[in-house]
Amino acid sequence: MTDSYDLYELEINGRTVNTPIALASMAGITDADYVLARKDNCGIAFIGGYSTDEPTIGAGKEMEKSGRAEFLSDDPIATIKEEVSKLKDSGVLTGLNLRGCEPQSFINVFNAVGKDVIYEIDAHCLQPAMVGAGAGEYLLKNTEKLAGIIRALKDAGAVVSVKIRAGVSDDDAALAAVIDDVGADIIHVDLMDFGTAKLKEIRNNCNILIIANNSINDFEAARDMFSHGADIVSLGRHADNATLSGIRAGIEVQAKESGWYNSPKQLCRGGDIRSLAFCCMPVKRCPLIPFLDKIGVSPKEYHDYKVESVAGTKLSPGESTCFGSLAWCCKSSTPCMFRDLSLKREQLSHREYMRSKRRLSEQIMKRIFDARKGIPAVSESDAEE
Ligand SMILES: Cc1cc2nc3c(=O)[nH]c(=O)nc-3n(C[C@H](O)[C@H](O)[C@H](O)COP(=O)(O)O)c2cc1C
Ligand code: SF4
Ligand code: SF4
């Protein structure tokens, strides 16, 4: 059996993620028993949402009265602890989807539950009672408040995810940049009807893990998310075992065959920022130079990032290729005898080649994001090059 780390190279909180599939929280539904019934087909599960303080518990009660299922408890921390302990040996990484108005509401849970789980801030709930209480979607319109909660959790030592709903903020690109800047580990985005263009916009503006969500119900839909910037996909309404296991099997085949389960499309085919790893030298009229311009990277910087990143690796040579180095070469799925000749010389299989390109893309991303901390670069329309 192939090791999950070898397939996906995904680690959160020091633990390998078995498969890049998450269960999305659904209040009143996604609890430990729900997760245990699906544990063989997911890598992460966000249980909840749980209301953690007086205003959100009050809002939850109102929501329940109007017919919504909720996980309500007068002692939410005791409930959460019990649920977390049921999942301890499940092999699934546990995340807590939490509603709260103040940093302290989240810190109280952290102090009781500890570092082993992911703390997901519910900035997604649109129910008027919750928004009126100052939680859920309210945080997307009041980013200073959201930033304060992220900071408090990070200072305490938590792994933090922020669950957002696309299209609520006036500027999702800026929101993604802020969430990254403040130190969150994960953006979990419900893309609503915006699809992969929005996902790409978020990918192009942050360098943290992205969980893509909404209406994913088969491997094709998951693959579309992966090739536009998602590291993980999450399922709510369609998270039955038949659907989950079909997606899991598809991703596993993709990872084994290609070597990079969420490789981006080429830039000229709609790829996101990671696809710079497959772009040519910046010498011709094509989408590369306008894209570099939009993300604030000069052609020389792009050139240097790539050359320096591949120095001393098997991607550095490439006599038979267009630009004399495999650094500038296309995806393995694009047939090319010249590239393959160089790969043969370097004794690199297509799978190893793609793994090396993943490393290259990580290094380019790091250089770009280190240099532009906090400056959102690519809006949605820009991303449509
Ligand atoms: C009944 C129900 C309850 C939900 N409760 C929450 C919640 O408490 N917190 C949250 O962040 N998202 C909540 N969501 C949103 C889901 O996590 C998910 O983002 C949304 O359903 C879209 O994904 P899907 O198409 O895979 O279902 C809820 C969704 C449903 C249907
Ligand atoms: S540099 Fe090459 S791969 Fe990149 S956009 Fe231009 S033609 Fe496409
Ligand atoms: S050698 Fe082939 S793979 Fe490399 S840049 Fe040229 S066309 Fe693309």
Short mmCIF file of C-alpha atoms and ligand atoms in Angstrom, two decimals:
data_model
loop_
_atom_site.label_atom_id
_atom_site.label_comp_id
_atom_site.label_asym_id
_atom_site.label_seq_id
_atom_site.Cartn_x
_atom_site.Cartn_y
_atom_site.Cartn_z
CA MET A 1 0.00 0.00 0.00
CA THR A 2 1.30 3.46 -0.87
CA ASP A 3 1.82 5.75 2.07
CA SER A 4 -0.64 8.71 2.16
CA TYR A 5 2.16 11.17 2.73
CA ASP A 6 3.97 9.89 -0.33
CA LEU A 7 0.81 10.38 -2.40
CA TYR A 8 -0.30 13.82 -1.23
CA GLU A 9 2.49 15.31 0.90
CA LEU A 10 -0.17 16.90 3.09
CA GLU A 11 0.52 17.46 6.73
CA ILE A 12 -1.52 19.54 9.15
CA ASN A 13 -0.71 19.94 12.81
CA GLY A 14 2.13 17.44 12.42
CA ARG A 15 -0.24 14.75 11.17
CA THR A 16 -0.50 13.25 7.72
CA VAL A 17 -3.81 13.84 5.98
CA ASN A 18 -4.96 10.43 4.67
CA THR A 19 -6.84 11.84 1.71
CA PRO A 20 -7.42 15.45 0.63
CA ILE A 21 -11.14 15.23 1.36
CA ALA A 22 -12.82 17.03 4.27
CA LEU A 23 -16.29 16.74 5.72
CA ALA A 24 -17.79 20.24 5.92
CA SER A 25 -19.61 21.24 9.08
CA MET A 26 -23.39 21.22 9.10
CA ALA A 27 -24.94 22.43 12.34
CA GLY A 28 -27.13 19.77 13.92
CA ILE A 29 -25.71 17.10 11.58
CA THR A 30 -21.88 16.87 11.47
CA ASP A 31 -20.92 15.36 14.84
CA ALA A 32 -18.55 12.58 15.87
CA ASP A 33 -20.97 9.74 15.01
CA TYR A 34 -21.54 11.25 11.55
CA VAL A 35 -17.76 11.38 11.03
CA LEU A 36 -17.15 7.84 12.33
CA ALA A 37 -19.65 6.54 9.77
CA ARG A 38 -17.47 8.10 7.02
CA LYS A 39 -14.00 7.79 8.52
CA ASP A 40 -12.58 5.56 5.77
CA ASN A 41 -13.33 8.14 3.10
CA CYS A 42 -12.18 11.45 4.52
CA GLY A 43 -8.95 12.91 5.86
CA ILE A 44 -10.36 15.80 7.88
CA ALA A 45 -13.74 16.46 9.48
CA PHE A 46 -15.04 19.81 10.68
CA ILE A 47 -17.62 19.04 13.32
CA GLY A 48 -20.21 21.61 14.38
CA GLY A 49 -20.81 24.49 14.03
CA TYR A 50 -20.88 25.02 17.75
CA SER A 51 -21.98 28.25 19.37
CA THR A 52 -19.45 29.15 22.02
CA ASP A 53 -20.65 32.26 23.86
CA GLU A 54 -23.84 33.84 25.14
CA PRO A 55 -24.69 35.90 22.04
CA THR A 56 -24.15 32.99 19.62
CA ILE A 57 -25.95 30.49 21.87
CA GLY A 58 -28.85 32.97 21.99
CA ALA A 59 -28.75 33.25 18.20
CA GLY A 60 -28.64 29.44 17.87
CA LYS A 61 -31.76 29.16 20.05
CA GLU A 62 -33.58 31.63 17.81
CA MET A 63 -32.48 29.73 14.72
CA GLU A 64 -33.69 26.46 16.23
CA LYS A 65 -37.08 28.01 16.96
CA SER A 66 -37.37 28.94 13.30
CA GLY A 67 -36.82 25.30 12.31
CA ARG A 68 -33.03 24.94 11.82
CA ALA A 69 -31.19 22.04 13.39
CA GLU A 70 -28.47 23.24 15.78
CA PHE A 71 -26.00 21.69 18.23
CA LEU A 72 -27.18 23.58 21.27
CA SER A 73 -25.89 22.96 24.74
CA ASP A 74 -25.73 24.98 27.93
CA ASP A 75 -22.20 23.65 28.30
CA PRO A 76 -20.78 23.73 24.76
CA ILE A 77 -17.23 23.06 25.91
CA ALA A 78 -18.23 19.81 27.62
CA THR A 79 -20.12 18.75 24.47
CA ILE A 80 -17.19 19.60 22.22
CA LYS A 81 -14.72 17.72 24.45
CA GLU A 82 -16.90 14.64 24.38
CA GLU A 83 -17.21 14.74 20.57
CA VAL A 84 -13.47 15.27 20.12
CA SER A 85 -12.64 12.33 22.38
CA LYS A 86 -14.89 10.03 20.30
CA LEU A 87 -12.77 10.86 17.24
CA LYS A 88 -9.41 10.43 18.94
CA ASP A 89 -8.56 7.09 17.34
CA SER A 90 -10.53 7.52 14.12
CA GLY A 91 -7.54 8.40 11.92
CA VAL A 92 -9.46 11.50 10.80
CA LEU A 93 -8.03 14.92 11.63
CA THR A 94 -10.65 16.78 13.66
CA GLY A 95 -11.60 20.39 13.06
CA LEU A 96 -14.03 22.38 15.20
CA ASN A 97 -16.29 24.81 13.39
CA LEU A 98 -16.97 27.48 16.00
CA ARG A 99 -19.25 30.49 16.17
CA GLY A 100 -18.16 33.24 18.52
CA CYS A 101 -18.12 37.03 18.78
CA GLU A 102 -14.91 37.68 20.68
CA PRO A 103 -11.41 36.18 20.65
CA GLN A 104 -11.93 34.97 24.23
CA SER A 105 -14.88 32.78 23.17
CA PHE A 106 -12.51 30.79 20.93
CA ILE A 107 -9.67 30.83 23.44
CA ASN A 108 -11.96 29.30 26.07
CA VAL A 109 -12.50 26.31 23.78
CA PHE A 110 -8.80 26.11 22.96
CA ASN A 111 -7.86 26.12 26.65
CA ALA A 112 -10.22 23.21 27.27
CA VAL A 113 -9.58 21.12 24.15
CA GLY A 114 -5.94 21.80 23.33
CA LYS A 115 -3.74 21.76 20.27
CA ASP A 116 -4.70 18.50 18.62
CA VAL A 117 -7.62 19.85 16.63
CA ILE A 118 -8.02 22.52 13.96
CA TYR A 119 -9.89 25.64 15.09
CA GLU A 120 -12.19 26.77 12.32
CA ILE A 121 -13.71 30.22 12.70
CA ASP A 122 -17.22 30.18 11.24
CA ALA A 123 -17.27 33.39 9.20
CA HIS A 124 -19.81 31.72 6.91
CA CYS A 125 -23.19 31.56 8.68
CA LEU A 126 -25.66 33.95 7.04
CA GLN A 127 -28.57 33.47 9.43
CA PRO A 128 -29.71 36.97 10.52
CA ALA A 129 -29.71 36.01 14.21
CA MET A 130 -26.06 34.89 14.07
CA VAL A 131 -24.95 37.86 11.98
CA GLY A 132 -26.87 40.17 14.34
CA ALA A 133 -25.00 38.65 17.27
CA GLY A 134 -21.70 39.63 15.62
CA ALA A 135 -20.60 36.20 14.39
CA GLY A 136 -20.65 34.21 11.12
CA GLU A 137 -20.75 36.37 8.03
CA TYR A 138 -20.51 39.50 10.20
CA LEU A 139 -16.79 38.76 10.45
CA LEU A 140 -16.37 39.00 6.68
CA LYS A 141 -17.64 42.58 6.77
CA ASN A 142 -15.63 43.37 9.92
CA THR A 143 -12.23 42.00 9.08
CA GLU A 144 -10.46 43.70 12.00
CA LYS A 145 -12.64 41.59 14.30
CA LEU A 146 -11.87 38.46 12.29
CA ALA A 147 -8.15 39.29 12.34
CA GLY A 148 -8.29 39.69 16.14
CA ILE A 149 -9.76 36.20 16.55
CA ILE A 150 -7.18 34.65 14.20
CA ARG A 151 -4.33 36.41 16.03
CA ALA A 152 -5.55 35.32 19.45
CA LEU A 153 -5.81 31.69 18.38
CA LYS A 154 -2.42 31.77 16.66
CA ASP A 155 -0.79 33.38 19.71
CA ALA A 156 -2.24 30.57 21.80
CA GLY A 157 -0.64 28.02 19.47
CA ALA A 158 -3.69 26.78 17.55
CA VAL A 159 -3.93 25.62 13.94
CA VAL A 160 -6.52 27.95 12.44
CA SER A 161 -8.91 27.62 9.53
CA VAL A 162 -11.29 30.37 8.43
CA LYS A 163 -14.52 29.28 6.79
CA ILE A 164 -15.67 31.97 4.37
CA ARG A 165 -18.47 32.36 1.90
CA ALA A 166 -17.36 33.79 -1.45
CA GLY A 167 -19.00 36.97 -2.63
CA VAL A 168 -19.86 38.37 0.81
CA SER A 169 -16.75 40.48 1.17
CA ASP A 170 -16.45 43.37 -1.28
CA ASP A 171 -13.04 41.99 -2.22
CA ASP A 172 -12.32 38.30 -1.74
CA ALA A 173 -8.76 38.74 -3.03
CA ALA A 174 -7.98 41.28 -0.30
CA LEU A 175 -9.77 39.11 2.27
CA ALA A 176 -7.62 36.10 1.35
CA ALA A 177 -4.47 38.20 1.63
CA VAL A 178 -5.48 39.47 5.07
CA ILE A 179 -6.31 35.98 6.35
CA ASP A 180 -2.87 34.81 5.17
CA ASP A 181 -1.04 37.87 6.53
CA VAL A 182 -2.59 37.57 9.97
CA GLY A 183 -1.30 34.02 10.19
CA ALA A 184 -4.20 31.62 9.57
CA ASP A 185 -3.20 28.19 8.27
CA ILE A 186 -6.21 27.39 6.11
CA ILE A 187 -8.89 29.18 4.09
CA HIS A 188 -11.97 27.01 3.73
CA VAL A 189 -14.08 28.62 1.03
CA ASP A 190 -17.68 27.97 0.11
CA LEU A 191 -17.50 29.11 -3.50
CA MET A 192 -21.30 29.41 -3.85
CA ASP A 193 -22.02 29.90 -7.58
CA PHE A 194 -18.70 31.61 -8.36
CA GLY A 195 -16.86 28.42 -9.26
CA THR A 196 -13.23 28.03 -10.18
CA ALA A 197 -12.63 31.67 -11.25
CA LYS A 198 -13.13 32.69 -7.62
CA LEU A 199 -10.98 29.82 -6.37
CA LYS A 200 -8.17 30.93 -8.66
CA GLU A 201 -8.50 34.50 -7.43
CA ILE A 202 -8.08 33.31 -3.85
CA ARG A 203 -5.16 31.02 -4.76
CA ASN A 204 -3.42 33.91 -6.47
CA ASN A 205 -3.65 35.99 -3.32
CA CYS A 206 -2.59 33.70 -0.52
CA ASN A 207 0.00 31.05 0.14
CA ILE A 208 -1.81 28.92 2.72
CA LEU A 209 -3.83 25.73 2.39
CA ILE A 210 -7.12 26.12 0.55
CA ILE A 211 -10.11 23.87 1.11
CA ALA A 212 -12.62 24.32 -1.73
CA ASN A 213 -16.28 23.70 -1.08
CA ASN A 214 -19.70 23.77 -2.73
CA SER A 215 -21.60 21.19 -4.69
CA ILE A 216 -18.68 18.81 -5.09
CA ASN A 217 -20.31 15.48 -5.78
CA ASP A 218 -17.91 13.51 -7.95
CA PHE A 219 -14.25 13.17 -8.87
CA GLU A 220 -14.56 15.42 -11.94
CA ALA A 221 -15.81 18.29 -9.78
CA ALA A 222 -13.01 17.66 -7.26
CA ARG A 223 -10.39 17.55 -10.00
CA ASP A 224 -11.60 20.88 -11.35
CA MET A 225 -11.05 22.38 -7.90
CA PHE A 226 -7.59 20.85 -7.56
CA SER A 227 -6.43 22.17 -10.92
CA HIS A 228 -7.54 25.71 -10.00
CA GLY A 229 -5.83 25.99 -6.64
CA ALA A 230 -7.45 23.72 -4.05
CA ASP A 231 -5.31 21.58 -1.76
CA ILE A 232 -8.33 19.83 -0.28
CA VAL A 233 -11.99 19.59 -1.23
CA SER A 234 -14.83 19.48 1.28
CA LEU A 235 -18.32 18.06 1.07
CA GLY A 236 -21.42 18.88 3.05
CA ARG A 237 -24.73 17.89 1.52
CA HIS A 238 -23.25 15.19 -0.75
CA ALA A 239 -21.01 13.55 1.83
CA ASP A 240 -22.39 10.01 1.59
CA ASN A 241 -19.90 7.15 1.56
CA ALA A 242 -20.54 6.21 -2.08
CA THR A 243 -19.72 9.74 -3.27
CA LEU A 244 -16.78 10.14 -0.90
CA SER A 245 -15.21 6.81 -1.82
CA GLY A 246 -15.57 7.53 -5.56
CA ILE A 247 -13.73 10.82 -5.11
CA ARG A 248 -11.14 9.23 -2.87
CA ALA A 249 -10.39 6.52 -5.44
CA GLY A 250 -10.16 9.08 -8.26
CA ILE A 251 -7.72 11.28 -6.37
CA GLU A 252 -5.57 8.28 -5.47
CA VAL A 253 -5.29 7.19 -9.11
CA GLN A 254 -4.49 10.77 -10.13
CA ALA A 255 -1.78 11.05 -7.48
CA LYS A 256 -0.21 7.70 -8.39
CA GLU A 257 -0.26 8.38 -12.11
CA SER A 258 0.73 12.02 -12.20
CA GLY A 259 2.87 12.55 -9.09
CA TRP A 260 1.13 15.85 -8.24
CA TYR A 261 -2.53 15.26 -7.41
CA ASN A 262 -3.50 18.95 -7.55
CA SER A 263 -1.24 20.20 -10.27
CA PRO A 264 -2.48 23.42 -11.92
CA LYS A 265 -3.41 23.83 -15.54
CA GLN A 266 -0.83 25.61 -17.71
CA LEU A 267 -1.16 29.39 -17.30
CA CYS A 268 -2.36 29.85 -20.90
CA ARG A 269 -5.10 27.27 -20.26
CA GLY A 270 -6.46 29.09 -17.23
CA GLY A 271 -3.94 27.98 -14.61
CA ASP A 272 -3.38 29.74 -11.30
CA ILE A 273 -0.18 31.24 -9.91
CA ARG A 274 1.33 27.79 -9.21
CA SER A 275 1.47 27.18 -12.96
CA LEU A 276 4.47 29.53 -13.24
CA ALA A 277 6.42 26.32 -12.55
CA PHE A 278 5.46 25.21 -16.08
CA CYS A 279 5.86 28.53 -17.89
CA CYS A 280 8.48 29.29 -20.51
CA MET A 281 11.20 31.91 -20.41
CA PRO A 282 9.57 35.34 -20.49
CA VAL A 283 10.43 36.05 -24.11
CA LYS A 284 7.24 35.79 -26.13
CA ARG A 285 3.81 37.34 -26.50
CA CYS A 286 1.58 35.15 -24.41
CA PRO A 287 -0.36 35.46 -21.13
CA LEU A 288 2.83 35.14 -19.02
CA ILE A 289 4.11 38.70 -19.15
CA PRO A 290 0.73 40.38 -18.48
CA PHE A 291 0.22 37.93 -15.61
CA LEU A 292 3.61 38.74 -14.10
CA ASP A 293 2.78 42.40 -14.42
CA LYS A 294 -0.48 41.91 -12.52
CA ILE A 295 1.12 40.04 -9.67
CA GLY A 296 3.91 42.61 -9.39
CA VAL A 297 6.78 40.35 -10.46
CA SER A 298 9.22 41.56 -13.12
CA PRO A 299 10.28 39.17 -15.90
CA LYS A 300 13.82 39.26 -14.46
CA GLU A 301 12.62 38.34 -10.97
CA TYR A 302 10.56 35.50 -12.43
CA HIS A 303 13.59 34.32 -14.39
CA ASP A 304 15.84 34.49 -11.33
CA TYR A 305 13.33 32.80 -9.02
CA LYS A 306 13.19 29.82 -11.35
CA VAL A 307 16.88 29.55 -12.11
CA GLU A 308 17.85 29.89 -8.43
CA SER A 309 15.17 27.43 -7.32
CA VAL A 310 16.27 24.65 -9.66
CA ALA A 311 20.03 25.17 -9.17
CA GLY A 312 21.67 21.84 -8.35
CA THR A 313 18.48 19.83 -9.03
CA LYS A 314 17.53 17.55 -11.92
CA LEU A 315 15.35 20.33 -13.33
CA SER A 316 18.37 22.50 -14.01
CA PRO A 317 19.76 20.69 -17.07
CA GLY A 318 17.77 20.16 -20.27
CA GLU A 319 19.97 20.57 -23.34
CA SER A 320 17.36 19.14 -25.67
CA THR A 321 14.59 21.50 -24.51
CA CYS A 322 13.38 24.83 -25.94
CA PHE A 323 15.13 26.98 -23.32
CA GLY A 324 18.02 24.72 -22.30
CA SER A 325 16.59 23.77 -18.91
CA LEU A 326 13.70 21.64 -17.66
CA ALA A 327 12.83 24.59 -15.39
CA TRP A 328 10.93 26.12 -18.34
CA CYS A 329 9.22 22.94 -19.50
CA CYS A 330 5.53 22.12 -19.74
CA LYS A 331 3.41 19.65 -17.75
CA SER A 332 4.05 15.97 -18.31
CA SER A 333 0.53 15.68 -19.75
CA THR A 334 1.64 17.84 -22.71
CA PRO A 335 3.45 15.43 -25.03
CA CYS A 336 6.99 16.57 -25.90
CA MET A 337 9.82 14.38 -27.19
CA PHE A 338 12.45 17.05 -26.49
CA ARG A 339 11.57 17.29 -22.81
CA ASP A 340 11.29 13.52 -22.54
CA LEU A 341 14.77 13.12 -23.99
CA SER A 342 16.18 15.31 -21.22
CA LEU A 343 14.11 13.51 -18.61
CA LYS A 344 15.57 10.23 -19.81
CA ARG A 345 19.07 11.61 -19.55
CA GLU A 346 18.35 12.75 -15.98
CA GLN A 347 16.68 9.42 -15.19
CA LEU A 348 13.52 11.25 -14.11
CA SER A 349 10.15 9.55 -14.59
CA HIS A 350 7.15 11.73 -15.44
CA ARG A 351 5.95 11.23 -11.87
CA GLU A 352 9.25 12.38 -10.38
CA TYR A 353 9.34 15.27 -12.85
CA MET A 354 5.93 16.47 -11.63
CA ARG A 355 6.99 16.11 -8.00
CA SER A 356 10.02 18.26 -8.76
CA LYS A 357 7.77 20.82 -10.44
CA ARG A 358 5.65 20.88 -7.30
CA ARG A 359 8.76 21.72 -5.27
CA LEU A 360 9.62 24.42 -7.81
CA SER A 361 6.16 25.91 -7.62
CA GLU A 362 6.34 25.99 -3.80
CA GLN A 363 9.62 27.85 -3.96
CA ILE A 364 8.37 30.36 -6.53
CA MET A 365 5.23 30.93 -4.44
CA LYS A 366 7.31 31.51 -1.33
CA ARG A 367 9.50 34.07 -3.08
CA ILE A 368 6.51 35.92 -4.54
CA PHE A 369 4.49 35.99 -1.33
CA ASP A 370 7.45 36.90 0.87
CA ALA A 371 8.06 39.86 -1.41
CA ARG A 372 4.47 41.10 -1.56
CA LYS A 373 3.15 40.52 1.95
CA GLY A 374 -0.30 42.05 2.25
CA ILE A 375 -0.66 43.44 -1.26
CA PRO A 376 -3.56 41.77 -3.08
CA ALA A 377 -2.44 41.43 -6.67
CA VAL A 378 -4.92 39.68 -8.89
CA SER A 379 -8.60 40.47 -8.99
CA GLU A 380 -11.19 38.04 -10.35
CA SER A 381 -11.28 39.59 -13.80
CA ASP A 382 -7.48 39.71 -13.93
CA ALA A 383 -7.36 36.01 -13.15
CA GLU A 384 -9.33 35.30 -16.32
CA GLU A 385 -6.34 35.82 -18.62
C1 LIG B 1 -27.83 22.08 7.12
C2 LIG B 1 -26.55 22.82 6.93
C3 LIG B 1 -25.91 23.34 8.05
C4 LIG B 1 -24.70 24.04 7.90
N1 LIG B 1 -24.06 24.50 9.00
C5 LIG B 1 -22.84 25.12 8.86
C6 LIG B 1 -22.14 25.57 10.01
O1 LIG B 1 -22.58 25.42 11.13
N2 LIG B 1 -20.93 26.16 9.82
C7 LIG B 1 -20.40 26.36 8.57
O2 LIG B 1 -19.30 26.90 8.44
N3 LIG B 1 -21.05 25.93 7.47
C8 LIG B 1 -22.26 25.32 7.59
N4 LIG B 1 -22.92 24.87 6.48
C9 LIG B 1 -22.32 25.07 5.14
C10 LIG B 1 -21.61 23.80 4.64
O3 LIG B 1 -20.48 23.50 5.44
C11 LIG B 1 -21.15 23.97 3.18
O4 LIG B 1 -20.30 25.09 3.10
C12 LIG B 1 -22.32 24.19 2.21
O5 LIG B 1 -23.36 23.26 2.48
C13 LIG B 1 -21.88 24.04 0.76
O6 LIG B 1 -21.21 22.84 0.55
P1 LIG B 1 -21.93 21.51 -0.06
O7 LIG B 1 -22.44 21.90 -1.42
O8 LIG B 1 -20.86 20.48 -0.11
O9 LIG B 1 -23.06 21.16 0.86
C14 LIG B 1 -24.15 24.21 6.60
C15 LIG B 1 -24.80 23.68 5.50
C16 LIG B 1 -25.99 22.97 5.65
C17 LIG B 1 -26.66 22.40 4.44
S1 SF4 B 2 4.96 31.07 -20.94
FE1 SF4 B 2 4.44 29.23 -22.09
S2 SF4 B 2 3.14 28.04 -20.70
FE2 SF4 B 2 3.25 30.13 -19.85
S3 SF4 B 2 1.48 31.19 -20.67
FE3 SF4 B 2 3.14 31.55 -22.13
S4 SF4 B 2 2.99 29.92 -23.65
FE4 SF4 B 2 1.74 29.32 -21.87
S1 SF4 B 3 10.94 21.33 -24.77
FE1 SF4 B 3 8.83 20.67 -24.90
S2 SF4 B 3 8.11 20.69 -22.79
FE2 SF4 B 3 9.99 21.92 -22.85
S3 SF4 B 3 9.28 24.02 -23.18
FE3 SF4 B 3 9.72 23.13 -25.20
S4 SF4 B 3 7.72 22.35 -25.87
FE4 SF4 B 3 7.54 22.66 -23.64
#
